[in-house]
Amino acid sequence: MKDNLPMSGRVSVLALDIHNHDDPDRPVVHIGVDGEDPFATVVPGWAGFDPDDVLGGDSPLLPTANGRRVALYRCSCGEAGCGSIAPLVVASPDGRHVHWVDFRDFVGVFFRPLAAPAEDGDDWQGKPVPVPDLRFDLGQYVQEIGRASADLSWETPRRRTARLLRERLAPLRPVLPPDLRLGWVVPAWDGPGVALSFERDDPYRQVVLRLASRHEDPEPAAGEMADRLLASPPTDWARTFRLE
């Protein structure tokens, strides 16, 4: 793929913004290219992924040595499995640019920005969509990802509580027996508290726990939730905290 990348031509400017829609606890990352949404007319109503899925030091938007497909926008229903726009994200051979090329729509392949290892079948081929290949200056591109990742002005108290809880637990590498590891941590959907996903990939299995606190302030709330979880042996977590 790198051998086919253009070494000259228009260099676009990337802009990442957080958009709140119906639920401020669950915003999405809006992608701007040269001041416009490149997907607005191609897939009207589709939106980006949650900031936790897109931003941070290990952002899937960052190019890898060999390039990879990254889902940028998902179906308007909110389920990426219904449809995802995913180009190849690859650095140029000279290391000066990042390219988004070969935009395709995938169904039943992406559920987050990165998909599982590719399998045979038509679904993994996707359908080409009429978005032109894009080229970014690597410095501006990486700087914009860093800027958007550091800007937490969008964060609601509930989102901050969830983030602080994950930051407390993640270094401990907690495991829900026998082999489920901590994934996402988000505000609970149907009431107070925080939902924690423990999961594995192959074969996929997930258990979601729920923790709550008497505190409203995010710092003590996250501390109390972490203490409650860690005070119990992991073998009791699913029975005590499982979200039904």
mmCIF file with all atom_site columns, C-alpha atoms in Angstrom, residues 119-237:
data_model
loop_
_atom_site.group_PDB
_atom_site.id
_atom_site.type_symbol
_atom_site.label_atom_id
_atom_site.label_alt_id
_atom_site.label_comp_id
_atom_site.label_asym_id
_atom_site.label_entity_id
_atom_site.label_seq_id
_atom_site.pdbx_PDB_ins_code
_atom_site.Cartn_x
_atom_site.Cartn_y
_atom_site.Cartn_z
_atom_site.occupancy
_atom_site.B_iso_or_equiv
_atom_site.pdbx_formal_charge
_atom_site.auth_seq_id
_atom_site.auth_comp_id
_atom_site.auth_asym_id
_atom_site.auth_atom_id
_atom_site.pdbx_PDB_model_num
ATOM 1   C CA . GLU A 1 119 ? -11.476 -13.232 8.141  1.00 0.00 ? 119 GLU A CA 1
ATOM 2   C CA . ASP A 1 120 ? -12.484 -14.483 4.741  1.00 0.00 ? 120 ASP A CA 1
ATOM 3   C CA . GLY A 1 121 ? -15.818 -13.379 3.350  1.00 0.00 ? 121 GLY A CA 1
ATOM 4   C CA . ASP A 1 122 ? -17.516 -10.587 1.466  1.00 0.00 ? 122 ASP A CA 1
ATOM 5   C CA . ASP A 1 123 ? -18.252 -8.597  4.635  1.00 0.00 ? 123 ASP A CA 1
ATOM 6   C CA . TRP A 1 124 ? -14.523 -8.033  5.135  1.00 0.00 ? 124 TRP A CA 1
ATOM 7   C CA . GLN A 1 125 ? -14.213 -6.515  1.661  1.00 0.00 ? 125 GLN A CA 1
ATOM 8   C CA . GLY A 1 126 ? -16.658 -3.725  2.405  1.00 0.00 ? 126 GLY A CA 1
ATOM 9   C CA . LYS A 1 127 ? -18.252 -1.477  -0.202 1.00 0.00 ? 127 LYS A CA 1
ATOM 10  C CA . PRO A 1 128 ? -16.370 1.501   -1.653 1.00 0.00 ? 128 PRO A CA 1
ATOM 11  C CA . VAL A 1 129 ? -17.803 4.895   -0.712 1.00 0.00 ? 129 VAL A CA 1
ATOM 12  C CA . PRO A 1 130 ? -17.225 8.129   -2.635 1.00 0.00 ? 130 PRO A CA 1
ATOM 13  C CA . VAL A 1 131 ? -14.855 9.871   -0.245 1.00 0.00 ? 131 VAL A CA 1
ATOM 14  C CA . PRO A 1 132 ? -11.599 10.998  -1.879 1.00 0.00 ? 132 PRO A CA 1
ATOM 15  C CA . ASP A 1 133 ? -8.265  9.891   -0.446 1.00 0.00 ? 133 ASP A CA 1
ATOM 16  C CA . LEU A 1 134 ? -6.906  12.369  2.088  1.00 0.00 ? 134 LEU A CA 1
ATOM 17  C CA . ARG A 1 135 ? -3.378  13.416  2.982  1.00 0.00 ? 135 ARG A CA 1
ATOM 18  C CA . PHE A 1 136 ? -2.305  15.147  6.210  1.00 0.00 ? 136 PHE A CA 1
ATOM 19  C CA . ASP A 1 137 ? 0.922   16.617  7.494  1.00 0.00 ? 137 ASP A CA 1
ATOM 20  C CA . LEU A 1 138 ? 2.102   14.182  10.184 1.00 0.00 ? 138 LEU A CA 1
ATOM 21  C CA . GLY A 1 139 ? 3.051   16.927  12.647 1.00 0.00 ? 139 GLY A CA 1
ATOM 22  C CA . GLN A 1 140 ? -0.280  18.740  12.447 1.00 0.00 ? 140 GLN A CA 1
ATOM 23  C CA . TYR A 1 141 ? -2.152  15.430  12.514 1.00 0.00 ? 141 TYR A CA 1
ATOM 24  C CA . VAL A 1 142 ? -0.459  14.092  15.654 1.00 0.00 ? 142 VAL A CA 1
ATOM 25  C CA . GLN A 1 143 ? -0.641  17.487  17.350 1.00 0.00 ? 143 GLN A CA 1
ATOM 26  C CA . GLU A 1 144 ? -4.398  17.658  16.735 1.00 0.00 ? 144 GLU A CA 1
ATOM 27  C CA . ILE A 1 145 ? -4.950  14.203  18.226 1.00 0.00 ? 145 ILE A CA 1
ATOM 28  C CA . GLY A 1 146 ? -2.949  15.284  21.276 1.00 0.00 ? 146 GLY A CA 1
ATOM 29  C CA . ARG A 1 147 ? -4.852  18.547  21.625 1.00 0.00 ? 147 ARG A CA 1
ATOM 30  C CA . ALA A 1 148 ? -8.252  16.869  21.411 1.00 0.00 ? 148 ALA A CA 1
ATOM 31  C CA . SER A 1 149 ? -7.162  14.156  23.844 1.00 0.00 ? 149 SER A CA 1
ATOM 32  C CA . ALA A 1 150 ? -6.016  16.709  26.438 1.00 0.00 ? 150 ALA A CA 1
ATOM 33  C CA . ASP A 1 151 ? -9.179  18.819  26.203 1.00 0.00 ? 151 ASP A CA 1
ATOM 34  C CA . LEU A 1 152 ? -11.625 17.415  28.748 1.00 0.00 ? 152 LEU A CA 1
ATOM 35  C CA . SER A 1 153 ? -13.876 20.478  28.850 1.00 0.00 ? 153 SER A CA 1
ATOM 36  C CA . TRP A 1 154 ? -16.737 18.328  27.498 1.00 0.00 ? 154 TRP A CA 1
ATOM 37  C CA . GLU A 1 155 ? -16.551 15.906  30.418 1.00 0.00 ? 155 GLU A CA 1
ATOM 38  C CA . THR A 1 156 ? -19.663 15.741  32.600 1.00 0.00 ? 156 THR A CA 1
ATOM 39  C CA . PRO A 1 157 ? -19.340 14.866  36.317 1.00 0.00 ? 157 PRO A CA 1
ATOM 40  C CA . ARG A 1 158 ? -20.511 11.310  35.568 1.00 0.00 ? 158 ARG A CA 1
ATOM 41  C CA . ARG A 1 159 ? -17.978 10.876  32.786 1.00 0.00 ? 159 ARG A CA 1
ATOM 42  C CA . ARG A 1 160 ? -15.237 12.230  35.025 1.00 0.00 ? 160 ARG A CA 1
ATOM 43  C CA . THR A 1 161 ? -16.221 9.758   37.729 1.00 0.00 ? 161 THR A CA 1
ATOM 44  C CA . ALA A 1 162 ? -16.000 6.906   35.231 1.00 0.00 ? 162 ALA A CA 1
ATOM 45  C CA . ARG A 1 163 ? -12.610 8.085   33.960 1.00 0.00 ? 163 ARG A CA 1
ATOM 46  C CA . LEU A 1 164 ? -11.180 8.463   37.456 1.00 0.00 ? 164 LEU A CA 1
ATOM 47  C CA . LEU A 1 165 ? -12.447 5.014   38.413 1.00 0.00 ? 165 LEU A CA 1
ATOM 48  C CA . ARG A 1 166 ? -10.796 3.446   35.382 1.00 0.00 ? 166 ARG A CA 1
ATOM 49  C CA . GLU A 1 167 ? -7.554  5.314   36.112 1.00 0.00 ? 167 GLU A CA 1
ATOM 50  C CA . ARG A 1 168 ? -7.568  3.833   39.613 1.00 0.00 ? 168 ARG A CA 1
ATOM 51  C CA . LEU A 1 169 ? -8.279  0.299   38.482 1.00 0.00 ? 169 LEU A CA 1
ATOM 52  C CA . ALA A 1 170 ? -6.371  -0.009  35.192 1.00 0.00 ? 170 ALA A CA 1
ATOM 53  C CA . PRO A 1 171 ? -2.843  -0.067  36.721 1.00 0.00 ? 171 PRO A CA 1
ATOM 54  C CA . LEU A 1 172 ? -3.947  -3.008  38.895 1.00 0.00 ? 172 LEU A CA 1
ATOM 55  C CA . ARG A 1 173 ? -4.911  -5.026  35.781 1.00 0.00 ? 173 ARG A CA 1
ATOM 56  C CA . PRO A 1 174 ? -7.980  -6.525  37.463 1.00 0.00 ? 174 PRO A CA 1
ATOM 57  C CA . VAL A 1 175 ? -9.279  -9.845  36.156 1.00 0.00 ? 175 VAL A CA 1
ATOM 58  C CA . LEU A 1 176 ? -12.803 -11.148 36.574 1.00 0.00 ? 176 LEU A CA 1
ATOM 59  C CA . PRO A 1 177 ? -12.307 -14.916 36.884 1.00 0.00 ? 177 PRO A CA 1
ATOM 60  C CA . PRO A 1 178 ? -11.425 -16.831 34.969 1.00 0.00 ? 178 PRO A CA 1
ATOM 61  C CA . ASP A 1 179 ? -9.984  -14.565 32.285 1.00 0.00 ? 179 ASP A CA 1
ATOM 62  C CA . LEU A 1 180 ? -12.037 -11.403 31.690 1.00 0.00 ? 180 LEU A CA 1
ATOM 63  C CA . ARG A 1 181 ? -10.052 -8.167  31.756 1.00 0.00 ? 181 ARG A CA 1
ATOM 64  C CA . LEU A 1 182 ? -11.176 -4.611  32.373 1.00 0.00 ? 182 LEU A CA 1
ATOM 65  C CA . GLY A 1 183 ? -12.374 -2.839  29.226 1.00 0.00 ? 183 GLY A CA 1
ATOM 66  C CA . TRP A 1 184 ? -14.498 0.280   29.111 1.00 0.00 ? 184 TRP A CA 1
ATOM 67  C CA . VAL A 1 185 ? -15.863 2.190   32.111 1.00 0.00 ? 185 VAL A CA 1
ATOM 68  C CA . VAL A 1 186 ? -18.848 4.494   31.466 1.00 0.00 ? 186 VAL A CA 1
ATOM 69  C CA . PRO A 1 187 ? -21.801 6.034   33.292 1.00 0.00 ? 187 PRO A CA 1
ATOM 70  C CA . ALA A 1 188 ? -24.581 3.492   33.789 1.00 0.00 ? 188 ALA A CA 1
ATOM 71  C CA . TRP A 1 189 ? -27.348 3.803   31.179 1.00 0.00 ? 189 TRP A CA 1
ATOM 72  C CA . ASP A 1 190 ? -30.455 3.452   33.311 1.00 0.00 ? 190 ASP A CA 1
ATOM 73  C CA . GLY A 1 191 ? -29.672 5.088   36.630 1.00 0.00 ? 191 GLY A CA 1
ATOM 74  C CA . PRO A 1 192 ? -26.898 6.245   38.937 1.00 0.00 ? 192 PRO A CA 1
ATOM 75  C CA . GLY A 1 193 ? -23.491 4.683   39.129 1.00 0.00 ? 193 GLY A CA 1
ATOM 76  C CA . VAL A 1 194 ? -20.880 3.438   36.694 1.00 0.00 ? 194 VAL A CA 1
ATOM 77  C CA . ALA A 1 195 ? -20.821 0.387   34.416 1.00 0.00 ? 195 ALA A CA 1
ATOM 78  C CA . LEU A 1 196 ? -17.584 -1.577  33.987 1.00 0.00 ? 196 LEU A CA 1
ATOM 79  C CA . SER A 1 197 ? -17.020 -4.063  31.181 1.00 0.00 ? 197 SER A CA 1
ATOM 80  C CA . PHE A 1 198 ? -14.842 -7.112  31.772 1.00 0.00 ? 198 PHE A CA 1
ATOM 81  C CA . GLU A 1 199 ? -14.233 -8.978  28.529 1.00 0.00 ? 199 GLU A CA 1
ATOM 82  C CA . ARG A 1 200 ? -12.086 -11.224 26.371 1.00 0.00 ? 200 ARG A CA 1
ATOM 83  C CA . ASP A 1 201 ? -11.776 -11.410 22.597 1.00 0.00 ? 201 ASP A CA 1
ATOM 84  C CA . ASP A 1 202 ? -11.413 -15.033 21.511 1.00 0.00 ? 202 ASP A CA 1
ATOM 85  C CA . PRO A 1 203 ? -13.995 -16.373 21.963 1.00 0.00 ? 203 PRO A CA 1
ATOM 86  C CA . TYR A 1 204 ? -15.725 -13.136 22.855 1.00 0.00 ? 204 TYR A CA 1
ATOM 87  C CA . ARG A 1 205 ? -17.318 -12.968 26.285 1.00 0.00 ? 205 ARG A CA 1
ATOM 88  C CA . GLN A 1 206 ? -18.363 -9.991  28.380 1.00 0.00 ? 206 GLN A CA 1
ATOM 89  C CA . VAL A 1 207 ? -19.661 -9.364  31.881 1.00 0.00 ? 207 VAL A CA 1
ATOM 90  C CA . VAL A 1 208 ? -20.767 -5.865  32.889 1.00 0.00 ? 208 VAL A CA 1
ATOM 91  C CA . LEU A 1 209 ? -20.579 -4.804  36.516 1.00 0.00 ? 209 LEU A CA 1
ATOM 92  C CA . ARG A 1 210 ? -22.204 -1.809  38.151 1.00 0.00 ? 210 ARG A CA 1
ATOM 93  C CA . LEU A 1 211 ? -20.821 0.281   41.009 1.00 0.00 ? 211 LEU A CA 1
ATOM 94  C CA . ALA A 1 212 ? -22.451 3.219   42.763 1.00 0.00 ? 212 ALA A CA 1
ATOM 95  C CA . SER A 1 213 ? -21.440 5.773   45.370 1.00 0.00 ? 213 SER A CA 1
ATOM 96  C CA . ARG A 1 214 ? -23.118 8.005   47.898 1.00 0.00 ? 214 ARG A CA 1
ATOM 97  C CA . HIS A 1 215 ? -20.856 10.866  46.774 1.00 0.00 ? 215 HIS A CA 1
ATOM 98  C CA . GLU A 1 216 ? -21.663 13.263  43.950 1.00 0.00 ? 216 GLU A CA 1
ATOM 99  C CA . ASP A 1 217 ? -18.181 14.709  43.609 1.00 0.00 ? 217 ASP A CA 1
ATOM 100 C CA . PRO A 1 218 ? -16.228 12.617  41.091 1.00 0.00 ? 218 PRO A CA 1
ATOM 101 C CA . GLU A 1 219 ? -13.018 12.213  43.132 1.00 0.00 ? 219 GLU A CA 1
ATOM 102 C CA . PRO A 1 220 ? -14.525 10.686  46.287 1.00 0.00 ? 220 PRO A CA 1
ATOM 103 C CA . ALA A 1 221 ? -17.126 8.821   44.226 1.00 0.00 ? 221 ALA A CA 1
ATOM 104 C CA . ALA A 1 222 ? -14.454 7.085   42.158 1.00 0.00 ? 222 ALA A CA 1
ATOM 105 C CA . GLY A 1 223 ? -12.461 6.318   45.295 1.00 0.00 ? 223 GLY A CA 1
ATOM 106 C CA . GLU A 1 224 ? -15.417 4.777   47.080 1.00 0.00 ? 224 GLU A CA 1
ATOM 107 C CA . MET A 1 225 ? -16.339 2.639   44.069 1.00 0.00 ? 225 MET A CA 1
ATOM 108 C CA . ALA A 1 226 ? -12.797 1.359   43.681 1.00 0.00 ? 226 ALA A CA 1
ATOM 109 C CA . ASP A 1 227 ? -12.585 0.547   47.376 1.00 0.00 ? 227 ASP A CA 1
ATOM 110 C CA . ARG A 1 228 ? -15.885 -1.353  47.276 1.00 0.00 ? 228 ARG A CA 1
ATOM 111 C CA . LEU A 1 229 ? -14.791 -3.451  44.341 1.00 0.00 ? 229 LEU A CA 1
ATOM 112 C CA . LEU A 1 230 ? -11.329 -4.215  45.662 1.00 0.00 ? 230 LEU A CA 1
ATOM 113 C CA . ALA A 1 231 ? -12.635 -5.050  49.133 1.00 0.00 ? 231 ALA A CA 1
ATOM 114 C CA . SER A 1 232 ? -14.301 -8.138  47.658 1.00 0.00 ? 232 SER A CA 1
ATOM 115 C CA . PRO A 1 233 ? -12.447 -11.108 46.174 1.00 0.00 ? 233 PRO A CA 1
ATOM 116 C CA . PRO A 1 234 ? -12.683 -11.169 42.355 1.00 0.00 ? 234 PRO A CA 1
ATOM 117 C CA . THR A 1 235 ? -14.564 -14.464 42.556 1.00 0.00 ? 235 THR A CA 1
ATOM 118 C CA . ASP A 1 236 ? -17.456 -12.547 44.178 1.00 0.00 ? 236 ASP A CA 1
ATOM 119 C CA . TRP A 1 237 ? -17.576 -9.593  41.774 1.00 0.00 ? 237 TRP A CA 1
#
